[in-house]
Coordinates of C-alpha atoms in Angstrom, one line a residue:
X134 CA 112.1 -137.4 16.1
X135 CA 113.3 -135.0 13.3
X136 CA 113.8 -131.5 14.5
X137 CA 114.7 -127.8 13.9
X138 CA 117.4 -127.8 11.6
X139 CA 119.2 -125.3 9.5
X140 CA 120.7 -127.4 7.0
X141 CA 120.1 -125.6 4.2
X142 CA 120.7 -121.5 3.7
X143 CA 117.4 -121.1 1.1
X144 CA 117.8 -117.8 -0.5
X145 CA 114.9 -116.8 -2.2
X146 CA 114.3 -113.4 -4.7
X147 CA 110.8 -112.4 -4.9
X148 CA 109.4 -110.6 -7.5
X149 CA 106.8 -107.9 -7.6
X150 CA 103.8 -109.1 -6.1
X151 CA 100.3 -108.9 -8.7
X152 CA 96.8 -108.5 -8.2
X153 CA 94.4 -111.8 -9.5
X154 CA 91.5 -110.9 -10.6
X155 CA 88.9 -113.5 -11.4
X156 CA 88.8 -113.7 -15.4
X157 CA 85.0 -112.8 -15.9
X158 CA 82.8 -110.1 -13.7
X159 CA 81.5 -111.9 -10.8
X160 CA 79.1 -111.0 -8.2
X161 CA 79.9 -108.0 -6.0
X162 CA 78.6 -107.1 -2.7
X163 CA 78.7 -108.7 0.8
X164 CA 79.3 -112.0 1.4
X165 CA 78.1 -113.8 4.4
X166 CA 80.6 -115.7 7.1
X167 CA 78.5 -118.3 9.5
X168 CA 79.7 -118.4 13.3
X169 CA 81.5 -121.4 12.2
X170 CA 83.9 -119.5 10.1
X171 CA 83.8 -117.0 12.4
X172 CA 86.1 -118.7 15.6
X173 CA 88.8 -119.9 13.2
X174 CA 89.9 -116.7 11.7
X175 CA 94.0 -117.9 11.2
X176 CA 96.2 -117.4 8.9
X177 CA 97.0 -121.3 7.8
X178 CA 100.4 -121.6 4.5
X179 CA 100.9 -124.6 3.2
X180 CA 103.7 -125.5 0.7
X181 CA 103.6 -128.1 -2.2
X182 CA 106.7 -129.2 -4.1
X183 CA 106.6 -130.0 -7.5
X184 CA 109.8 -131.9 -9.2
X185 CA 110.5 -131.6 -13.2
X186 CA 109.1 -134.4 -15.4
X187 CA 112.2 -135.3 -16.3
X188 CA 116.0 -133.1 -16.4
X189 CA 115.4 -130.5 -19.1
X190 CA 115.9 -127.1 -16.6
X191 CA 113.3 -125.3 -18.9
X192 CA 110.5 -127.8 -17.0
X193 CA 109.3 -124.7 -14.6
X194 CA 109.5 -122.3 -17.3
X195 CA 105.8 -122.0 -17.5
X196 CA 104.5 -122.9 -14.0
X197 CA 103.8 -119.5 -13.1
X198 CA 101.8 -118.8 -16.2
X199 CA 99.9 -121.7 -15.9
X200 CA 99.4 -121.2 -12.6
X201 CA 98.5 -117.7 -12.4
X202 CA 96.1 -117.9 -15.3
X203 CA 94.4 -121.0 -13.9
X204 CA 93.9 -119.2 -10.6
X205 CA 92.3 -116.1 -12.5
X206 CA 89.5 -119.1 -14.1
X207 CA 89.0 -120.7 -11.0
X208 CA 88.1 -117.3 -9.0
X209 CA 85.3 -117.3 -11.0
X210 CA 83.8 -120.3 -9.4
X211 CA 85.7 -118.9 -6.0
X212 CA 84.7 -115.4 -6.2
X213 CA 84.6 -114.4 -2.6
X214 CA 89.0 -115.0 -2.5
X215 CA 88.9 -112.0 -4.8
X216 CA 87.5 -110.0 -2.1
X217 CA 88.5 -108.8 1.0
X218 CA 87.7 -108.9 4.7
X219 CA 86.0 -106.3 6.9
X220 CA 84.0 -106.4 9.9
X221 CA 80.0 -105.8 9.6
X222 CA 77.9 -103.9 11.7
X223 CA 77.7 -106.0 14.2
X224 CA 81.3 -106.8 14.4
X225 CA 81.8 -110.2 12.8
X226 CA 83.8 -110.4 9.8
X227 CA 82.5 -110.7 6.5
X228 CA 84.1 -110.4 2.8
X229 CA 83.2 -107.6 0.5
X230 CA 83.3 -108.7 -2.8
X231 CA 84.9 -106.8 -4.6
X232 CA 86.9 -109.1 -7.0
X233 CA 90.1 -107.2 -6.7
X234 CA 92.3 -110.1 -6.8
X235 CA 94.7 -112.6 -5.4
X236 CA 98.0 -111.9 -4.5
X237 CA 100.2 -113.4 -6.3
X238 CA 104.4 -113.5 -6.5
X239 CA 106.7 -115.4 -8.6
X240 CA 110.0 -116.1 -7.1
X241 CA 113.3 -118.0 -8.2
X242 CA 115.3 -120.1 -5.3
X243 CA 119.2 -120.5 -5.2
X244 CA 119.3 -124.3 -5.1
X245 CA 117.8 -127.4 -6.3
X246 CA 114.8 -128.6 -4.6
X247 CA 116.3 -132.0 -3.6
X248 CA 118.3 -130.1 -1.7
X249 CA 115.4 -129.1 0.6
X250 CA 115.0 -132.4 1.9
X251 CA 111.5 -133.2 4.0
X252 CA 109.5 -130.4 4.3
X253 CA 108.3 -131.1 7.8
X254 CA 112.5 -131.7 9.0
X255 CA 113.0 -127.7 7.2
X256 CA 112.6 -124.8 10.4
X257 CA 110.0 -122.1 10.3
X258 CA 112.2 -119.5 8.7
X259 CA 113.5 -121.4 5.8
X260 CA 109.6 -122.8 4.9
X261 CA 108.3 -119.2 5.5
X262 CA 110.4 -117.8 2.3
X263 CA 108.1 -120.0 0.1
X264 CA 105.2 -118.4 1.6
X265 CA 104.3 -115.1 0.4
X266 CA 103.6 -112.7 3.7
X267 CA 101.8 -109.0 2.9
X268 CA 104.7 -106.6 4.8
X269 CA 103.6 -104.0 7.3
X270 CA 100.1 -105.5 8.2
X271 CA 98.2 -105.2 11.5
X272 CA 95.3 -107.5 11.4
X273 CA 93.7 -110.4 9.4
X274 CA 91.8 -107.6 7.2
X275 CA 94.6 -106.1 5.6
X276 CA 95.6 -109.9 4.2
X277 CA 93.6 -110.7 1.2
X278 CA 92.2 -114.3 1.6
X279 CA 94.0 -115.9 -0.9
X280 CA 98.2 -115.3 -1.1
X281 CA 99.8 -117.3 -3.3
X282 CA 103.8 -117.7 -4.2
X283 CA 105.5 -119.9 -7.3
X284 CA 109.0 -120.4 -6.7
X285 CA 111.4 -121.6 -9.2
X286 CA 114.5 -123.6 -8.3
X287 CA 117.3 -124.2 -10.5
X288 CA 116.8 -128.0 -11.2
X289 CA 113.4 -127.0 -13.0
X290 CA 111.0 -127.9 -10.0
X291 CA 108.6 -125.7 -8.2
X292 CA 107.2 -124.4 -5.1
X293 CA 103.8 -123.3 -4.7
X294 CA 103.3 -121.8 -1.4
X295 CA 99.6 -120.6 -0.4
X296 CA 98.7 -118.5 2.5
X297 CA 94.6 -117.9 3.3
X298 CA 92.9 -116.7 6.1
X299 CA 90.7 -120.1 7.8
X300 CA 87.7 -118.4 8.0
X301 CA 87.8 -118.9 4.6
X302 CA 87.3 -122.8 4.4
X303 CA 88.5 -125.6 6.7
X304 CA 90.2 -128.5 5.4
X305 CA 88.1 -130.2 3.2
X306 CA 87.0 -127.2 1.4
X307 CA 90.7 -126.2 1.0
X308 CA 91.6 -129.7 -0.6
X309 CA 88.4 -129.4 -2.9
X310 CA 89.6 -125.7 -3.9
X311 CA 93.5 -126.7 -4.2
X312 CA 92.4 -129.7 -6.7
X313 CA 90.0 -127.3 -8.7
X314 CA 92.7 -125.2 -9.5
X315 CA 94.9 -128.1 -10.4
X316 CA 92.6 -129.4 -12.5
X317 CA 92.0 -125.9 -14.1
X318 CA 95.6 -126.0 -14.8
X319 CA 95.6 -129.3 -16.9
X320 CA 92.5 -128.2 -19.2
X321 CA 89.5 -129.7 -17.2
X322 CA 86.4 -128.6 -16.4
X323 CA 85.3 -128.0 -13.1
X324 CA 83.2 -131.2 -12.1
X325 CA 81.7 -129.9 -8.9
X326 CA 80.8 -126.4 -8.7
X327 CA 81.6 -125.0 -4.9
X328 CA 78.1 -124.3 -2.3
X329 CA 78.4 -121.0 -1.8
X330 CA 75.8 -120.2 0.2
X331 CA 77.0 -119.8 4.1
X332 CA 73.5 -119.0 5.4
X333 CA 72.1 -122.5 5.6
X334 CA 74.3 -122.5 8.6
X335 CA 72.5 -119.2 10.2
X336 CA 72.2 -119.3 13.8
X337 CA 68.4 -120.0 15.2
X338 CA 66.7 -116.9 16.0
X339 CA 66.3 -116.7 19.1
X340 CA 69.7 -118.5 19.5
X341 CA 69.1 -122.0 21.3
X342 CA 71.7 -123.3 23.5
X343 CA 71.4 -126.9 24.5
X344 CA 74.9 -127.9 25.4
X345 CA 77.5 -127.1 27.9
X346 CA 80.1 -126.1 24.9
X347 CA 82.9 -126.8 27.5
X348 CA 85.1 -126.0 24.5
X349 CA 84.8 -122.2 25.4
X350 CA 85.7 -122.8 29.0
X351 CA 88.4 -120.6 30.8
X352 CA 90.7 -122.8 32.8
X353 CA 93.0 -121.0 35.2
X354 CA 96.3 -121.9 34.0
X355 CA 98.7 -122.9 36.4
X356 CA 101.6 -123.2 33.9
X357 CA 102.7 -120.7 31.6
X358 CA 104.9 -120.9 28.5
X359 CA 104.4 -117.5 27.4
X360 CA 107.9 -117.0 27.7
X361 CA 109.4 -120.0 27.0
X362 CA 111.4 -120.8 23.3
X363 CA 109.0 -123.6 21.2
X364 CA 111.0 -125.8 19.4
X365 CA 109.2 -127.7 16.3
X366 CA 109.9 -131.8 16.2
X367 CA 107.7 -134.2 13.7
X368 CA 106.9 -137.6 15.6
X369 CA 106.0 -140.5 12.9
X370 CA 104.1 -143.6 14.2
X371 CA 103.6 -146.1 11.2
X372 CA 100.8 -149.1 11.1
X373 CA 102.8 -150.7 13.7
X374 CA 102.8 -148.7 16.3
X375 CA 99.3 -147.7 15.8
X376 CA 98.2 -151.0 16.0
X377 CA 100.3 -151.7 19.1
X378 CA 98.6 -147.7 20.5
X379 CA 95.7 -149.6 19.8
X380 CA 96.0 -153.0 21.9
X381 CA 97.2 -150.9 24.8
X382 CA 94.5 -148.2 24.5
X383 CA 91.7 -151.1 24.7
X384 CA 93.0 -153.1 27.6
X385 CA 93.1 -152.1 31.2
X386 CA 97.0 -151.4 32.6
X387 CA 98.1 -155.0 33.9
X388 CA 95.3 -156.9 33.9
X389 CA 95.2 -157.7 30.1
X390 CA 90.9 -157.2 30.4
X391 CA 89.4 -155.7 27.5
X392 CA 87.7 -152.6 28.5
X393 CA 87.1 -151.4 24.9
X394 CA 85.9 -153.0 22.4
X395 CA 87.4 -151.3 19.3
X396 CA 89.1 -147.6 19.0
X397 CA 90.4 -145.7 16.0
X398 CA 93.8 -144.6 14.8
X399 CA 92.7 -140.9 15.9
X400 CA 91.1 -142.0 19.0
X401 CA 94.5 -143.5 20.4
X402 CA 96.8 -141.3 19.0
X403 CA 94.8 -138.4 20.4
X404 CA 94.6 -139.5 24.1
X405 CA 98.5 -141.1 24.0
X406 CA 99.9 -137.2 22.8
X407 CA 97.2 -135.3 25.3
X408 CA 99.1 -138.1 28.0
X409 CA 102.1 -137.6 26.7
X410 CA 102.2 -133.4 26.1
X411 CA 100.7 -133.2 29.8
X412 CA 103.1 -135.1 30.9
X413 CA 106.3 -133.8 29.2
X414 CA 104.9 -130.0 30.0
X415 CA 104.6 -131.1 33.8
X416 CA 101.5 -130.3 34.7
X417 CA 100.5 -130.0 38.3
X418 CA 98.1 -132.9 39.8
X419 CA 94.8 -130.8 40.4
X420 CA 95.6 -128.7 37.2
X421 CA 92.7 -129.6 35.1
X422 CA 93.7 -130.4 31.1
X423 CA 91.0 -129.5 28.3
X424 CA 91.7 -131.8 24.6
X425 CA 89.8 -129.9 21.8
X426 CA 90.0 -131.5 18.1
X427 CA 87.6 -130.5 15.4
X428 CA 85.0 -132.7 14.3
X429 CA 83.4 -132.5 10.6
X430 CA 79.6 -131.6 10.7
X431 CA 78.9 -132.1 6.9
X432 CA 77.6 -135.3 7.4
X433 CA 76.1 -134.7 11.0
X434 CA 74.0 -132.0 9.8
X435 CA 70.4 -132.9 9.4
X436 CA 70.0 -133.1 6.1
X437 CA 73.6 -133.3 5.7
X438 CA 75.1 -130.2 4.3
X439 CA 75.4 -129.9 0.2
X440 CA 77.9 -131.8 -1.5
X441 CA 80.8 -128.9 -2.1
X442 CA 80.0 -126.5 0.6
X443 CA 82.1 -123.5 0.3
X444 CA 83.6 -122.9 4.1
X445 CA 83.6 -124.4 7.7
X446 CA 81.9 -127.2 8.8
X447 CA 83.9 -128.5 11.7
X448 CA 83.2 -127.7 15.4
X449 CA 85.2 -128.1 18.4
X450 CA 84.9 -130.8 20.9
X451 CA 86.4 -131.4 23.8
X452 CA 87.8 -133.6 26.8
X453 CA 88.5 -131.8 30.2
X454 CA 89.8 -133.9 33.3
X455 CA 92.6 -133.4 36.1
X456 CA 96.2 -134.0 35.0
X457 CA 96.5 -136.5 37.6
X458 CA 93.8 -138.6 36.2
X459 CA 94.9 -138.3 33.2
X460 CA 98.3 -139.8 33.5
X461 CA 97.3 -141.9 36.4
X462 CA 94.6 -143.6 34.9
X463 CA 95.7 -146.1 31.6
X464 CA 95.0 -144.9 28.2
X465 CA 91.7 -146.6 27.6
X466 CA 90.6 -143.6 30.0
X467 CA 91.6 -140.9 27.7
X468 CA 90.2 -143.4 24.5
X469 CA 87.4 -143.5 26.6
X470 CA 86.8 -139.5 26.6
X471 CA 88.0 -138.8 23.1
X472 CA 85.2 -141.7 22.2
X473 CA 82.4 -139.9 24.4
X474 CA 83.2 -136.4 23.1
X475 CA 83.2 -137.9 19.2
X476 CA 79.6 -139.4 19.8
X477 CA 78.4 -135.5 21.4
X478 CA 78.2 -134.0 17.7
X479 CA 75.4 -134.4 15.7
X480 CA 72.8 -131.8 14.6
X481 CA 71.9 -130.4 17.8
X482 CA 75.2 -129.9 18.7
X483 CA 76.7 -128.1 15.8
X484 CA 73.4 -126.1 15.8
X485 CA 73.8 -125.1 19.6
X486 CA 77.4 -124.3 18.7
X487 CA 76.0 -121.6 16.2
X488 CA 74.4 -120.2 18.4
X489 CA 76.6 -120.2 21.4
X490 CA 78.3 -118.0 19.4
X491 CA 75.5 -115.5 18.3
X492 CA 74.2 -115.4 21.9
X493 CA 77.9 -114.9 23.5
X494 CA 80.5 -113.9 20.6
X495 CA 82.8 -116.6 22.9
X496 CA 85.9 -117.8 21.4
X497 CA 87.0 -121.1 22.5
X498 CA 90.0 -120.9 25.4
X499 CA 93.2 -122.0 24.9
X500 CA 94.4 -121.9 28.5
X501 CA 96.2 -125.5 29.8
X502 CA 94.9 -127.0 26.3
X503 CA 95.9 -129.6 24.0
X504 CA 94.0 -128.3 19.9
X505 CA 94.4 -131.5 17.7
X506 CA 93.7 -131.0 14.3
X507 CA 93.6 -133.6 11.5
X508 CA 94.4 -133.7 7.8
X509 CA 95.3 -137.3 7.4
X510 CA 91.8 -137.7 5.9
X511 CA 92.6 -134.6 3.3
X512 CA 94.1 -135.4 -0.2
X513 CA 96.7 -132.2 -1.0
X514 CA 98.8 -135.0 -1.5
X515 CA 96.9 -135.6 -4.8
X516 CA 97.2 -132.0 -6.0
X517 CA 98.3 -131.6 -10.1
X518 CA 98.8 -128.5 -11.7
X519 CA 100.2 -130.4 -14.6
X520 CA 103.5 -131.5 -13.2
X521 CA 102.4 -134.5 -11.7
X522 CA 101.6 -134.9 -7.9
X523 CA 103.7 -133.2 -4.8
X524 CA 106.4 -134.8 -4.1
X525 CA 106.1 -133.3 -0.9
X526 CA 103.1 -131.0 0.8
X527 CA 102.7 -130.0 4.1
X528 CA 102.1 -127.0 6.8
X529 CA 104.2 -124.0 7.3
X530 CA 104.8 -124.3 11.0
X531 CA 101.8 -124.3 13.6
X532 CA 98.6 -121.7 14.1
X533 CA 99.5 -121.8 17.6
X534 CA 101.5 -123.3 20.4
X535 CA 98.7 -125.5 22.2
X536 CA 97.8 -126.8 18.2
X537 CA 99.2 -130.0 17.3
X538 CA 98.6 -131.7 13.6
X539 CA 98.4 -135.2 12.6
X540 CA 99.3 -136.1 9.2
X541 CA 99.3 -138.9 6.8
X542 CA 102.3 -140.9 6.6
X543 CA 103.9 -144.0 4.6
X544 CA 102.9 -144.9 0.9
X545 CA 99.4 -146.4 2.1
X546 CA 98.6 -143.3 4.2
X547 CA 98.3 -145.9 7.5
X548 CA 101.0 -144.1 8.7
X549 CA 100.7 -140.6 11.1
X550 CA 102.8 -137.9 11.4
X551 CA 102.9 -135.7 14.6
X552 CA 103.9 -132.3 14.4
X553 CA 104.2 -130.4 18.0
X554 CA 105.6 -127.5 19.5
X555 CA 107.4 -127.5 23.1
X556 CA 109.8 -125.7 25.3
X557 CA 113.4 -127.6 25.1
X558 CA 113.2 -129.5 28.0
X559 CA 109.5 -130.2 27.5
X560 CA 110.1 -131.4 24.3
X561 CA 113.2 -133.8 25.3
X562 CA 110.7 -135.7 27.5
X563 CA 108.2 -136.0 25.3
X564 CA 110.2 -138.0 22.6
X565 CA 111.5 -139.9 25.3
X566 CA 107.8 -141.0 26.2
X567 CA 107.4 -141.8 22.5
X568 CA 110.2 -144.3 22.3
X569 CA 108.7 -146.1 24.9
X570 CA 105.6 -147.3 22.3

C-alpha cells in the first residue's frame, strides 16, 4: 500500500485566470442534459504530467500557448463547455450556451517534476494546487464546466490539470474530448466529430418503470463515518494476483469445486474490495451492504447509441446483501452477484433508469455503500498535446468517501490500481486483508 505522504512542499504561483472562448461563433441557446447526466453532477480533476523531450529548460515555453489556443479550436466542436450551468424550469440542470469561455490559468511550480514522484502516492493538498478551483463558490453553477490549469516546472515539463463538472460527460466521452484536444494541439484534424444531441436519451412519456432500480434504495445505516478522518492508500494487484483473485473467486471455499465457470478481472476485484471494505469498516451482521458500479450503455442501447456521443451513458447497478453473507459466504458469492447485476442492463433497463428519474427525481443512496468506478478501460494515458504521452495521469483524490476507482496498472495495462478512502484503523485492516492474496 502507498499512502498519504507529504514528501514534497509543491509551491505553486498561479496567474490570472482567462476566459476561453471557442474560436468561431457557435450555437447559443439551451442545451439539453438527459436524466443520465443528471444523477452524476460532480466535480471530477484529473492531472496529466508531461516531461521535456529532452533537457533544453525552454521545452515548456510554449505549452500554454499551444494549449490554450488548441482548447479555443476544439470548443468549437465542444461548444456547450463554453457555457454555463443553470437549472430549467423544472429544476434539472441544463447549460446555457453562451460561449463565454473556459477557464483557464497558467501557473509556474518551484521544483522539477521528477520530484513529484507517483501521482497517486502525492496527498490531496499537494495534487489540488495543479488543479485550478473557482474561489468563493456555492454550488456546481457557479463552476464553468470546463477548468483547466498549465503548470510549468523548472525542469521544462508540464502539468495540465482539468477540472469539469460530470454531468458533462462520463469517462469515455472525457477520454474522447482530452485526445481531441491533444490532437488539436499537434496540427490534426478532428477525425470524429462529438454526438451532440442528448435527447435521443429522452425519458418515455409517460415515464415507464420496469425495474426495481435498487440503486436508489435508502438503507438505514448502522455505521457512520461522518466524523471520522479518511485517509487515501493506492492498492496495486498486477496479472498475478488477478489471476490468483480469479481461481479463488471460481471455486467454492475448501472444496476445490468449480462453481463458476469463468469471471472477469472487474468481476473479482469488485466482490474481493466490497469483502474486503465491509470487512475492514466492521460492519454489523444484519447490516445490509449495497455494491453500485457503473455500467456503459452505449452498446446496450437498442440501436446502440452513435459513435461519439457527447455525455453519459453509464447507469448504476447494483448488489445488496447482509454483511454477514457477504463475508461468510466465499467470494464466488459476491462474483456471483456482481455477474447477475452485469447481465440486468440492457435496453430496457437503462430506459427504465430514465425514467425512474423523470417520474421520481431520485438520486441514488449512498448509505452503507460501496460506488466502484472504472477507468482501466479509458485511454488518458494516450493523451498528446505534442510533448509526447503522460508520463503520469490520474485522479485528484475521490468524488466521495463510499467511491472507490480501479485503474490501469503495469506496462500491458493487466495490472489494477485501487484507490480507496478509510478511517485509520479501517484502513490498517484492510491492507492487511490485501496481503493475504
Amino acid at each position: 500500500m502507498d499512502a498519504e505522504s507529504n514528501v514534497l512542499e509543491l509551491s505553486v504561483e498561479l496567474g490570472h485566470p482567462t476566459l476561453v472562448p471557442p474560436s468561431k461563433e457557435t450555437q447559443k441557446g439551451l442545451y439539453f442534459l438527459s436524466n443520465l447526466d443528471q444523477n452524476i453532477a460532480v466535480i471530477v480533476r484529473t492531472v496529466y504530467c508531461f516531461t521535456a523531450a529532452d533537457d533544453r529548460n525552454s521545452n515548456n515555453k510554449n505549452a500554454c500557448k499551444t494549449i490554450k489556443e488548441s482548447l479555443q479550436h476544439i470548443l468549437v466542436h465542444y461548444y456547450p463547455l463554453a457555457g454555463r450551468l443553470k437549472l430549467s424550469s423544472d429544476g434539472k440542470l441544463i447549460v446555457d450556451c453562451t460561449g463565454e469561455g473556459a477557464v483557464f490559468v497558467e501557473a509556474e511550480a518551484n521544483c522539477a517534476i521528477q520530484q513529484l514522484g507517483d501521482t497517486l502516492k502525492l496527498d490531496h493538498s499537494t495534487l489540488c494546487k495543479l488543479v485550478y478551483d473557482i474561489p468563493g463558490v456555492n454550488n456546481i453553477l457557479q463552476i464553468p464546466p470546463l477548468v483547466a490549469q498549465v503548470t510549468k516546472f523548472k525542469c521544462g515539463g508540464f502539468v495540465l490539470g482539468v477540472c469539469v463538472n460530470h454531468c458533462m460527460f462520463d469517462g469515455v466521452s472525457a477520454m474522447e474530448f482530452v485526445n481531441a484536444w491533444g490532437a488539436t494541439a499537434r496540427g490534426l484534424p478532428l477525425t470524429e466529430p462529438p454526438f451532440l444531441d442528448r435527447t435521443i436519451l429522452n425519458a418515455r412519456c409517460p415515464p415507464k418503470i420496469e425495474y426495481d432500480h435498487r440503486e436508489f434504495l435508502e438503507i438505514q445505516d448502522l455505521l457512520s463515518l461522518d466524523t471520522d478522518e479518511l485517509v487515501y492508500g493506492s492498492f496495486v494487484f498486477d496479472r498475478e494476483k488477478i489471476e490468483k483473485l480469479k481461481k479463488i473467486g471460481m471455486n467454492d471455499d475448501g472444496n476445490n469445486g468449480v462453481v463458476l465457470k469463468k469471471c472477469t478481472s472487474f468481476e473479482v476485484l469488485s466482490a474481493f474490495v466490497w469483502r474486503a471494505r465491509t470487512k475492514a469498516l466492521n460492519f454489523p451482521h444484519d447490516q445490509e451492504t449495497k455494491l453500485l458500479f457503473a455500467v456503459d450503455g452505449r452498446n446496450k442501447f437498442d440501436p446502440p447509441l452513435p459513435k461519439g456521443y457527447f455525455g453519459n451513458a453509464i447507469v448504476l447497478t447494483n448488489c445488496i446483501c447482509k454483511a454477514g453473507e457477504l463475508l461468510e459466504k466465499p467470494l464466488s458469492h459476491g462474483v456471483r452477484l456482481v455477474q447477475e447485476s452485469i447481465k440486468t442492463v440492457n435496453d430496457g433497463y437503462m430506459r427504465s433508469a430514465i425514467d425512474y428519474f423523470e417520474a421520481t427525481r431520485a438520486r441514488p443512496s449512498l448509505n452503507s455503500t460501496l460506488l466502484i468506478t472504472t477507468w482501466c478501460q479509458l485511454s488518458f494515458n494516450t493523451t498528446d498535446f505534442g510533448w509526447g504521452e503522460p508520463v503520469l495521469s490520474g485522479p485528484v483524490g475521490l468524488p466521495e468517501k463510499e467511491v472507490i476507482l480501479f485503474l490501469s496498472n503495469g506496462k500491458d495495462r493487466k495490472g489494477v490500481t485501487v484507490l480507496v478512502g478509510l478511517p485509520v484503523s479501517a484502513m490498517n485492516k484492510f491492507q492487511e486483508l490485501l496481503q493475504e492474496v
